[in-house]
mmCIF file of C-alpha atoms and ligand atoms in Angstrom:
data_model
loop_
_atom_site.group_PDB
_atom_site.id
_atom_site.type_symbol
_atom_site.label_atom_id
_atom_site.label_comp_id
_atom_site.label_asym_id
_atom_site.label_seq_id
_atom_site.Cartn_x
_atom_site.Cartn_y
_atom_site.Cartn_z
ATOM 1 C CA UNK J 208 0.000 0.000 0.000
ATOM 2 C CA UNK J 209 2.867 2.417 0.627
ATOM 3 C CA UNK J 210 5.041 3.690 -2.209
ATOM 4 C CA UNK J 211 4.272 6.438 -4.611
ATOM 5 C CA UNK J 212 0.909 8.145 -5.060
ATOM 6 C CA UNK J 213 -0.467 7.323 -8.501
ATOM 7 C CA UNK J 214 -2.189 10.330 -10.027
ATOM 8 C CA UNK J 215 -5.458 9.023 -11.512
ATOM 9 C CA UNK J 216 -5.728 9.686 -15.235
ATOM 10 C CA UNK J 217 -8.553 11.457 -17.033
ATOM 11 C CA UNK J 218 -8.766 12.285 -20.696
ATOM 12 C CA UNK J 219 -8.810 15.907 -21.780
ATOM 13 C CA UNK J 220 -12.204 17.538 -21.338
ATOM 14 C CA UNK J 221 -14.985 15.282 -20.176
ATOM 15 C CA UNK J 222 -16.843 15.340 -16.907
ATOM 16 C CA UNK J 223 -14.506 14.712 -13.971
ATOM 17 C CA UNK J 224 -16.597 12.967 -11.359
ATOM 18 C CA UNK J 225 -13.738 10.744 -10.186
ATOM 19 C CA UNK J 226 -11.655 12.945 -7.845
ATOM 20 C CA UNK J 227 -14.247 14.628 -5.620
ATOM 21 C CA UNK J 228 -13.301 17.981 -7.072
ATOM 22 C CA UNK J 229 -15.553 21.026 -7.175
ATOM 23 C CA UNK J 230 -16.728 20.775 -10.788
ATOM 24 C CA UNK J 231 -18.355 24.207 -10.658
ATOM 25 C CA UNK J 232 -14.916 25.805 -10.352
ATOM 26 C CA UNK J 233 -13.897 28.215 -7.626
ATOM 27 C CA UNK J 234 -15.749 31.402 -6.722
ATOM 28 C CA UNK J 235 -15.259 34.167 -9.336
ATOM 29 C CA UNK J 236 -13.824 36.283 -6.517
ATOM 30 C CA UNK J 237 -10.839 33.944 -6.378
ATOM 31 C CA UNK J 238 -9.969 34.634 -10.028
ATOM 32 C CA UNK J 239 -10.353 38.377 -9.485
ATOM 33 C CA UNK J 240 -7.959 38.161 -6.550
ATOM 34 C CA UNK J 241 -5.394 36.221 -8.564
ATOM 35 C CA UNK J 242 -5.663 38.679 -11.482
ATOM 36 C CA UNK J 243 -4.941 41.491 -9.030
ATOM 37 C CA UNK J 244 -1.595 39.944 -8.042
ATOM 38 C CA UNK J 245 1.131 42.344 -9.230
ATOM 39 C CA UNK J 246 4.640 41.806 -10.619
ATOM 40 C CA UNK J 247 6.117 42.819 -7.275
ATOM 41 C CA UNK J 248 3.724 40.543 -5.378
ATOM 42 C CA UNK J 249 5.146 37.679 -7.416
ATOM 43 C CA UNK J 250 8.736 38.814 -6.872
ATOM 44 C CA UNK J 251 8.479 39.219 -3.090
ATOM 45 C CA UNK J 252 8.042 36.495 -0.454
ATOM 46 C CA UNK J 253 4.338 36.507 0.358
ATOM 47 C CA UNK J 254 2.749 38.179 3.372
ATOM 48 C CA UNK J 255 1.155 35.595 5.650
ATOM 49 C CA UNK J 256 -0.311 37.803 8.352
ATOM 50 C CA UNK J 257 -3.766 38.493 6.926
ATOM 51 C CA UNK J 258 -4.382 35.052 5.506
ATOM 52 C CA UNK J 259 -3.538 33.515 8.879
ATOM 53 C CA UNK J 260 -5.812 35.851 10.840
ATOM 54 C CA UNK J 261 -8.671 35.489 8.341
ATOM 55 C CA UNK J 262 -8.355 31.690 8.201
ATOM 56 C CA UNK J 263 -8.240 31.436 11.994
ATOM 57 C CA UNK J 264 -11.362 33.591 12.246
ATOM 58 C CA UNK J 265 -13.087 31.488 9.581
ATOM 59 C CA UNK J 266 -12.233 28.261 11.405
ATOM 60 C CA UNK J 267 -13.056 29.743 14.815
ATOM 61 C CA UNK J 268 -9.670 29.010 16.397
ATOM 62 C CA UNK J 269 -6.832 31.144 17.803
ATOM 63 C CA UNK J 270 -3.978 31.748 15.343
ATOM 64 C CA UNK J 271 -1.589 29.753 17.532
ATOM 65 C CA UNK J 272 -3.781 26.673 16.965
ATOM 66 C CA UNK J 273 -3.618 26.933 13.151
ATOM 67 C CA UNK J 274 -1.007 25.924 10.600
ATOM 68 C CA UNK J 275 -1.729 26.663 6.931
ATOM 69 C CA UNK J 276 -0.293 24.098 4.534
ATOM 70 C CA UNK J 277 0.255 23.509 0.836
ATOM 71 C CA UNK J 278 -2.923 21.484 0.614
ATOM 72 C CA UNK J 279 -3.994 19.082 3.322
ATOM 73 C CA UNK J 280 -1.557 16.583 1.796
ATOM 74 C CA UNK J 281 1.280 18.651 3.238
ATOM 75 C CA UNK J 282 -0.460 18.681 6.620
ATOM 76 C CA UNK J 283 -0.650 14.878 6.535
ATOM 77 C CA UNK J 284 3.046 14.707 5.645
ATOM 78 C CA UNK J 285 4.000 17.167 8.416
ATOM 79 C CA UNK J 286 1.978 15.229 11.008
ATOM 80 C CA UNK J 287 3.601 11.974 9.887
ATOM 81 C CA UNK J 288 7.136 13.401 10.081
ATOM 82 C CA UNK J 289 6.408 14.964 13.488
ATOM 83 C CA UNK J 290 4.926 11.717 14.793
ATOM 84 C CA UNK J 291 7.969 9.729 13.673
ATOM 85 C CA UNK J 292 10.230 12.281 15.400
ATOM 86 C CA UNK J 293 8.290 11.827 18.625
ATOM 87 C CA UNK J 294 9.519 8.226 18.736
ATOM 88 C CA UNK J 295 13.173 9.334 18.776
ATOM 89 C CA UNK J 296 14.843 9.318 22.202
ATOM 90 C CA UNK J 297 18.491 10.250 22.607
ATOM 91 C CA UNK J 298 18.914 10.382 18.836
ATOM 92 C CA UNK J 299 17.730 6.798 18.448
ATOM 93 C CA UNK J 300 14.409 5.665 17.083
ATOM 94 C CA UNK J 301 12.994 3.298 19.712
ATOM 95 C CA UNK J 302 10.507 1.549 17.408
ATOM 96 C CA UNK J 303 9.577 1.663 13.761
ATOM 97 C CA UNK J 304 6.831 4.323 13.914
ATOM 98 C CA UNK J 305 3.457 2.833 13.130
ATOM 99 C CA UNK J 306 0.431 4.488 11.582
ATOM 100 C CA UNK J 307 -2.918 2.819 12.057
ATOM 101 C CA UNK J 308 -5.007 3.226 8.935
ATOM 102 C CA UNK J 309 -8.593 1.897 8.982
ATOM 103 C CA UNK J 310 -9.460 0.593 5.521
ATOM 104 C CA UNK J 311 -10.489 1.599 2.929
ATOM 105 C CA UNK J 312 -8.496 4.820 3.127
ATOM 106 C CA UNK J 313 -7.056 7.800 1.315
ATOM 107 C CA UNK J 314 -3.683 6.771 -0.199
ATOM 108 C CA UNK J 315 -1.566 9.562 1.288
ATOM 109 C CA UNK J 316 -1.533 8.110 4.816
ATOM 110 C CA UNK J 317 0.398 5.064 3.606
ATOM 111 C CA UNK J 318 2.534 7.106 1.195
ATOM 112 C CA UNK J 319 3.642 9.507 3.961
ATOM 113 C CA UNK J 320 4.164 6.772 6.548
ATOM 114 C CA UNK J 321 6.342 4.913 4.048
ATOM 115 C CA UNK J 322 8.311 8.099 3.316
ATOM 116 C CA UNK J 323 9.404 8.389 6.972
ATOM 117 C CA UNK J 324 10.376 4.729 7.178
ATOM 118 C CA UNK J 325 7.275 3.865 9.151
ATOM 119 C CA UNK J 326 4.953 0.912 8.998
ATOM 120 C CA UNK J 327 1.271 0.989 8.137
ATOM 121 C CA UNK J 328 -1.024 -1.094 10.314
ATOM 122 C CA UNK J 329 -4.141 -1.631 8.237
ATOM 123 C CA UNK J 330 -7.379 -2.203 10.101
ATOM 124 C CA UNK J 331 -9.709 -4.232 7.886
ATOM 125 C CA UNK J 332 -13.127 -2.781 7.087
ATOM 126 C CA UNK J 333 -16.412 -3.896 8.584
ATOM 127 C CA UNK J 334 -18.803 -5.375 6.044
ATOM 128 C CA UNK J 335 -21.014 -2.287 6.400
ATOM 129 C CA UNK J 336 -17.965 0.037 6.055
ATOM 130 C CA UNK J 337 -18.837 1.826 9.331
ATOM 131 C CA UNK J 338 -15.913 3.030 11.449
ATOM 132 C CA UNK J 339 -14.309 -0.120 12.952
ATOM 133 C CA UNK J 340 -13.835 1.324 16.448
ATOM 134 C CA UNK J 341 -13.191 -1.939 18.325
ATOM 135 C CA UNK J 342 -10.644 -3.146 15.762
ATOM 136 C CA UNK J 343 -8.845 0.222 15.830
ATOM 137 C CA UNK J 344 -8.656 0.097 19.635
ATOM 138 C CA UNK J 345 -7.236 -3.442 19.451
ATOM 139 C CA UNK J 346 -4.590 -2.329 16.939
ATOM 140 C CA UNK J 347 -3.172 0.381 19.227
ATOM 141 C CA UNK J 348 0.138 -0.497 20.886
ATOM 142 C CA UNK J 349 3.276 1.152 22.280
ATOM 143 C CA UNK J 350 4.768 1.670 18.796
ATOM 144 C CA UNK J 351 1.612 3.437 17.527
ATOM 145 C CA UNK J 352 2.500 7.018 16.631
ATOM 146 C CA UNK J 353 -0.508 8.002 14.542
ATOM 147 C CA UNK J 354 -4.068 6.911 13.878
ATOM 148 C CA UNK J 355 -5.620 8.296 10.717
ATOM 149 C CA UNK J 356 -9.371 8.818 10.801
ATOM 150 C CA UNK J 357 -11.156 10.255 7.778
ATOM 151 C CA UNK J 358 -14.404 11.897 8.858
ATOM 152 C CA UNK J 359 -16.520 11.598 6.806
ATOM 153 C CA UNK J 360 -14.730 8.695 5.130
ATOM 154 C CA UNK J 361 -13.208 8.537 1.675
ATOM 155 C CA UNK J 362 -14.159 6.558 -0.428
ATOM 156 C CA UNK J 363 -17.192 5.635 1.715
ATOM 157 C CA UNK J 364 -18.655 9.006 2.710
ATOM 158 C CA UNK J 365 -19.535 7.329 6.037
ATOM 159 C CA UNK J 366 -19.812 9.698 9.017
ATOM 160 C CA UNK J 367 -18.124 8.922 12.332
ATOM 161 C CA UNK J 368 -19.404 9.552 15.867
ATOM 162 C CA UNK J 369 -17.399 12.083 17.827
ATOM 163 C CA UNK J 370 -17.465 9.628 20.760
ATOM 164 C CA UNK J 371 -15.614 7.042 18.664
ATOM 165 C CA UNK J 372 -12.848 9.550 17.941
ATOM 166 C CA UNK J 373 -12.667 10.424 21.656
ATOM 167 C CA UNK J 374 -12.346 6.706 22.503
ATOM 168 C CA UNK J 375 -9.369 6.427 20.120
ATOM 169 C CA UNK J 376 -7.785 9.538 21.644
ATOM 170 C CA UNK J 377 -8.224 8.048 25.151
ATOM 171 C CA UNK J 378 -6.560 4.779 24.153
ATOM 172 C CA UNK J 379 -3.355 6.221 22.644
ATOM 173 C CA UNK J 380 0.067 5.783 24.251
ATOM 174 C CA UNK J 381 1.932 8.976 25.276
ATOM 175 C CA UNK J 382 3.193 11.000 22.314
ATOM 176 C CA UNK J 383 0.884 9.339 19.792
ATOM 177 C CA UNK J 384 -1.682 11.372 17.855
ATOM 178 C CA UNK J 385 -5.008 10.858 16.174
ATOM 179 C CA UNK J 386 -5.169 12.766 12.898
ATOM 180 C CA UNK J 387 -8.780 13.510 11.982
ATOM 181 C CA UNK J 388 -8.869 14.230 8.256
ATOM 182 C CA UNK J 389 -11.894 16.439 7.694
ATOM 183 C CA UNK J 390 -11.353 16.996 3.967
ATOM 184 C CA UNK J 391 -15.135 16.738 3.443
ATOM 185 C CA UNK J 392 -16.243 18.696 6.508
ATOM 186 C CA UNK J 393 -17.939 21.325 4.329
ATOM 187 C CA UNK J 394 -20.553 18.845 3.147
ATOM 188 C CA UNK J 395 -21.897 17.669 6.520
ATOM 189 C CA UNK J 396 -20.477 19.959 9.197
ATOM 190 C CA UNK J 397 -19.042 17.076 11.266
ATOM 191 C CA UNK J 398 -15.923 18.080 13.159
ATOM 192 C CA UNK J 399 -13.641 16.867 15.935
ATOM 193 C CA UNK J 400 -12.747 20.477 16.808
ATOM 194 C CA UNK J 401 -14.710 20.319 20.108
ATOM 195 C CA UNK J 402 -12.256 17.620 21.272
ATOM 196 C CA UNK J 403 -9.205 19.824 20.815
ATOM 197 C CA UNK J 404 -9.522 21.885 23.994
ATOM 198 C CA UNK J 405 -9.084 18.889 26.336
ATOM 199 C CA UNK J 406 -7.006 16.651 24.122
ATOM 200 C CA UNK J 407 -3.460 17.486 23.087
ATOM 201 C CA UNK J 408 -3.263 14.248 21.091
ATOM 202 C CA UNK J 409 -5.925 15.220 18.543
ATOM 203 C CA UNK J 410 -5.038 16.960 15.270
ATOM 204 C CA UNK J 411 -7.712 18.125 12.813
ATOM 205 C CA UNK J 412 -6.962 18.504 9.097
ATOM 206 C CA UNK J 413 -8.992 20.615 6.656
ATOM 207 C CA UNK J 414 -8.678 21.493 3.000
ATOM 208 C CA UNK J 415 -9.980 24.311 0.833
ATOM 209 C CA UNK J 416 -9.690 22.048 -2.218
ATOM 210 C CA UNK J 417 -13.093 20.410 -2.102
ATOM 211 C CA UNK J 418 -15.793 22.831 -0.944
ATOM 212 C CA UNK J 419 -14.021 26.026 -1.951
ATOM 213 C CA UNK J 420 -12.691 24.564 -5.207
ATOM 214 C CA UNK J 421 -9.019 25.474 -4.695
ATOM 215 C CA UNK J 422 -7.533 22.028 -5.444
ATOM 216 C CA UNK J 423 -4.985 23.332 -7.957
ATOM 217 C CA UNK J 424 -4.025 26.357 -5.835
ATOM 218 C CA UNK J 425 -3.146 24.052 -2.896
ATOM 219 C CA UNK J 426 -4.414 25.314 0.448
ATOM 220 C CA UNK J 427 -5.030 23.283 3.565
ATOM 221 C CA UNK J 428 -5.029 23.729 7.320
ATOM 222 C CA UNK J 429 -4.026 21.767 10.388
ATOM 223 C CA UNK J 430 -5.556 22.642 13.748
ATOM 224 C CA UNK J 431 -4.387 21.470 17.183
ATOM 225 C CA UNK J 432 -3.198 22.767 20.539
ATOM 226 C CA UNK J 433 -0.114 24.997 20.111
ATOM 227 C CA UNK J 434 2.267 22.500 21.745
ATOM 228 C CA UNK J 435 0.969 19.727 19.507
ATOM 229 C CA UNK J 436 1.327 21.917 16.432
ATOM 230 C CA UNK J 437 4.913 22.970 17.274
ATOM 231 C CA UNK J 438 6.627 19.892 15.807
ATOM 232 C CA UNK J 439 4.535 20.227 12.623
ATOM 233 C CA UNK J 440 5.516 23.900 12.263
ATOM 234 C CA UNK J 441 9.162 22.822 12.279
ATOM 235 C CA UNK J 442 8.451 20.544 9.285
ATOM 236 C CA UNK J 443 6.459 22.866 7.010
ATOM 237 C CA UNK J 444 8.608 25.349 5.024
ATOM 238 C CA UNK J 445 7.942 29.034 5.819
ATOM 239 C CA UNK J 446 6.375 29.907 2.423
ATOM 240 C CA UNK J 447 4.563 26.742 1.471
ATOM 241 C CA UNK J 448 1.507 28.789 0.440
ATOM 242 C CA UNK J 449 2.399 30.819 -2.621
ATOM 243 C CA UNK J 450 1.109 34.296 -3.377
ATOM 244 C CA UNK J 451 -1.745 33.090 -5.620
ATOM 245 C CA UNK J 452 -2.881 30.533 -3.041
ATOM 246 C CA UNK J 453 -2.899 33.231 -0.367
ATOM 247 C CA UNK J 454 -4.838 35.711 -2.513
ATOM 248 C CA UNK J 455 -7.214 32.977 -3.676
ATOM 249 C CA UNK J 456 -7.831 31.587 -0.216
ATOM 250 C CA UNK J 457 -8.613 35.008 1.239
ATOM 251 C CA UNK J 458 -11.107 35.649 -1.540
ATOM 252 C CA UNK J 459 -12.658 32.197 -1.218
ATOM 253 C CA UNK J 460 -13.194 32.596 2.526
ATOM 254 C CA UNK J 461 -14.993 35.872 1.927
ATOM 255 C CA UNK J 462 -17.521 34.328 -0.462
ATOM 256 C CA UNK J 463 -19.857 32.580 1.946
ATOM 257 C CA UNK J 464 -22.759 32.612 -0.535
ATOM 258 C CA UNK J 465 -20.739 30.666 -3.066
ATOM 259 C CA UNK J 466 -19.949 27.891 -0.592
ATOM 260 C CA UNK J 467 -23.591 27.762 0.507
ATOM 261 C CA UNK J 468 -24.702 27.409 -3.105
ATOM 262 C CA UNK J 469 -22.232 24.631 -3.770
ATOM 263 C CA UNK J 470 -23.227 22.763 -0.624
ATOM 264 C CA UNK J 471 -26.861 22.799 -1.701
ATOM 265 C CA UNK J 472 -25.859 21.462 -5.126
ATOM 266 C CA UNK J 473 -23.992 18.635 -3.385
ATOM 267 C CA UNK J 474 -26.969 17.784 -1.169
ATOM 268 C CA UNK J 475 -29.296 17.590 -4.173
ATOM 269 C CA UNK J 476 -26.774 15.575 -6.200
ATOM 270 C CA UNK J 477 -26.327 13.026 -3.416
ATOM 271 C CA UNK J 478 -30.096 12.502 -3.340
ATOM 272 C CA UNK J 479 -30.130 11.975 -7.130
ATOM 273 C CA UNK J 480 -27.479 9.261 -6.852
ATOM 274 C CA UNK J 481 -29.271 7.597 -3.915
ATOM 275 C CA UNK J 482 -32.474 7.625 -5.955
ATOM 276 C CA UNK J 483 -30.734 5.998 -8.928
ATOM 277 C CA UNK J 484 -29.274 3.303 -6.661
ATOM 278 C CA UNK J 485 -32.703 2.616 -5.137
ATOM 279 C CA UNK J 486 -34.371 2.427 -8.551
ATOM 280 C CA UNK J 487 -31.785 -0.104 -9.718
ATOM 281 C CA UNK J 488 -31.749 -1.997 -6.402
ATOM 282 C CA UNK J 489 -28.070 -1.204 -5.798
ATOM 283 C CA UNK J 490 -26.583 -0.886 -2.294
ATOM 284 C CA UNK J 491 -25.119 2.566 -1.527
ATOM 285 C CA UNK J 492 -23.765 4.408 1.486
ATOM 286 C CA UNK J 493 -25.365 7.596 2.781
ATOM 287 C CA UNK J 494 -22.631 10.149 2.430
ATOM 288 C CA UNK J 495 -21.498 13.142 4.443
ATOM 289 C CA UNK J 496 -19.214 14.101 1.572
ATOM 290 C CA UNK J 497 -19.431 15.335 -2.029
ATOM 291 C CA UNK J 498 -19.504 11.834 -3.486
ATOM 292 C CA UNK J 499 -21.463 8.614 -3.147
ATOM 293 C CA UNK J 500 -20.153 5.050 -3.101
ATOM 294 C CA UNK J 501 -22.481 2.683 -4.964
ATOM 295 C CA UNK J 502 -22.120 -1.075 -5.223
ATOM 296 C CA UNK J 503 -22.898 -1.815 -8.854
ATOM 297 C CA UNK J 504 -21.493 -5.343 -8.617
ATOM 298 C CA UNK J 505 -19.515 -7.372 -11.138
ATOM 299 C CA UNK J 506 -20.099 -4.809 -13.898
ATOM 300 C CA UNK J 507 -18.189 -2.062 -12.107
ATOM 301 C CA UNK J 508 -15.204 -2.039 -14.493
ATOM 302 C CA UNK J 509 -17.458 -2.245 -17.539
ATOM 303 C CA UNK J 510 -19.614 0.601 -16.261
ATOM 304 C CA UNK J 511 -16.610 2.814 -15.504
ATOM 305 C CA UNK J 512 -15.130 2.162 -18.970
ATOM 306 C CA UNK J 513 -18.493 2.685 -20.642
ATOM 307 C CA UNK J 514 -19.009 6.000 -18.873
ATOM 308 C CA UNK J 515 -15.462 7.082 -19.782
ATOM 309 C CA UNK J 516 -16.353 6.329 -23.408
ATOM 310 C CA UNK J 517 -19.125 8.907 -23.019
ATOM 311 C CA UNK J 518 -16.717 11.376 -21.475
ATOM 312 C CA UNK J 519 -17.880 10.841 -17.887
ATOM 313 C CA UNK J 520 -15.205 9.800 -15.405
ATOM 314 C CA UNK J 521 -16.118 8.017 -12.176
ATOM 315 C CA UNK J 522 -13.788 6.027 -9.936
ATOM 316 C CA UNK J 523 -13.736 2.256 -9.808
ATOM 317 C CA UNK J 524 -13.046 1.394 -6.144
ATOM 318 C CA UNK J 525 -13.305 -2.371 -6.621
ATOM 319 C CA UNK J 526 -9.662 -2.800 -5.578
ATOM 320 C CA UNK J 527 -10.213 -1.090 -2.199
ATOM 321 C CA UNK J 528 -10.711 -3.311 0.853
ATOM 322 C CA UNK J 529 -14.419 -3.901 1.438
ATOM 323 C CA UNK J 530 -15.383 -2.107 -1.786
ATOM 324 C CA UNK J 531 -15.729 -4.974 -4.220
ATOM 325 C CA UNK J 532 -17.976 -3.954 -7.099
ATOM 326 C CA UNK J 533 -18.142 -0.336 -5.928
ATOM 327 C CA UNK J 534 -17.838 2.889 -7.877
ATOM 328 C CA UNK J 535 -17.423 6.332 -6.326
ATOM 329 C CA UNK J 536 -19.236 9.162 -8.023
ATOM 330 C CA UNK J 537 -18.622 12.833 -7.269
ATOM 331 C CA UNK J 538 -21.847 14.590 -6.254
ATOM 332 C CA UNK J 539 -21.348 18.221 -7.197
ATOM 333 C CA UNK J 540 -23.123 20.390 -9.741
ATOM 334 C CA UNK J 541 -26.671 19.076 -10.167
ATOM 335 C CA UNK J 542 -26.567 19.342 -13.948
ATOM 336 C CA UNK J 543 -23.399 17.201 -14.031
ATOM 337 C CA UNK J 544 -24.944 14.612 -11.727
ATOM 338 C CA UNK J 545 -28.025 14.490 -13.944
ATOM 339 C CA UNK J 546 -25.854 13.661 -16.969
ATOM 340 C CA UNK J 547 -24.019 10.942 -15.081
ATOM 341 C CA UNK J 548 -27.186 9.439 -13.615
ATOM 342 C CA UNK J 549 -28.876 9.372 -17.041
ATOM 343 C CA UNK J 550 -25.876 7.663 -18.638
ATOM 344 C CA UNK J 551 -25.644 5.134 -15.799
ATOM 345 C CA UNK J 552 -29.339 4.388 -15.969
ATOM 346 C CA UNK J 553 -29.106 3.730 -19.695
ATOM 347 C CA UNK J 554 -26.107 1.446 -19.293
ATOM 348 C CA UNK J 555 -27.546 -0.432 -16.315
ATOM 349 C CA UNK J 556 -30.811 -0.990 -18.193
ATOM 350 C CA UNK J 557 -28.935 -2.283 -21.239
ATOM 351 C CA UNK J 558 -26.821 -4.662 -19.136
ATOM 352 C CA UNK J 559 -28.043 -8.264 -18.879
HETATM 353 C C1 PLP C 65 -8.729 15.385 -1.180
HETATM 354 C C2 PLP C 65 -8.276 14.840 0.094
HETATM 355 C C3 PLP C 65 -7.151 15.356 0.745
HETATM 356 C C4 PLP C 65 -6.188 16.281 0.076
HETATM 357 O O1 PLP C 65 -6.493 17.587 0.136
HETATM 358 P P1 PLP C 65 -5.520 18.640 -0.570
HETATM 359 O O2 PLP C 65 -5.794 19.880 0.151
HETATM 360 O O3 PLP C 65 -5.891 18.676 -2.011
HETATM 361 O O4 PLP C 65 -4.100 18.160 -0.388
HETATM 362 C C5 PLP C 65 -6.841 14.878 1.997
HETATM 363 N N1 PLP C 65 -7.581 13.906 2.581
HETATM 364 C C6 PLP C 65 -8.635 13.364 1.970
HETATM 365 C C7 PLP C 65 -9.408 12.297 2.653
HETATM 366 C C8 PLP C 65 -9.007 13.795 0.701
HETATM 367 O O5 PLP C 65 -10.027 13.198 0.075
#
């Protein structure tokens, strides 16, 4: 599972419903802000002050609890490096640092753990793909440095009880952390932020890629108690957000109406995909995210290829643990979802 992240391919053009991106594009205010960047702005190291204070206000945390990163991916990397460092005593690494990764999971946890010489402890999925709390608790040991929890899950969209996350936090050995990846927070509002005040071993990760549509600008955030965040700050380079990302993020945060509109599109799109699954008698998972996992069965690969032939890209997740026969479909702009649902319906009807 570790190794290099494989960037999923898509043909030019077409409808990209395979990477959970915001297919409406970012708010127009973001483009205005980028166009306003001057020659000197590009030539000088960027100012961080305002973007930090505005992001902290947006997230409702003190500035000392916030670290802005070059996408959440960089936050995951920084947390992994910091966690590995925490296992070093007297210049010697006591154990191979272990990351517990409940399956199925976002690839970067294993990629980053591998990059620091760590070991991934995979927790197998439950049949219903709900958070496997008991199995995660059983997997925790002295060499555990990190537990990755994706809330809501990717590729499942499954939401996780805050109590379950608290139980994991309670069970960790000293120095270990639970990293709560809230990449899809914008689409359900779930957050482990209320745990942060009492729990120095909880780290929350957010991204502005999905809801705000800044995936290519690269802007993410890590939130934790200041002492917990310290080791991550020592990992992240001082200017990992470039001037366009800073200008774009500030503009995106100011456009609350845009985010609200996109969220409502996502809610409607999820319902359209659920309705398709029900009509065709296909199992699906209620999602807190901007995608839906549907079990289409043995024809998954055929369906994904057939849709690609019509210029619609969805993700075959058959290879993921517990996801046999499943495809993941981005639920974004309603008009895009309608095209995908119509094409799927036609193909599923035609299939024997
Ligand atoms: C998309 C995604 C990320 C990466 O976010 P970036 O800000 O684009 O790096 C992290 N975690 C999960 C679960 C994701 O789906």
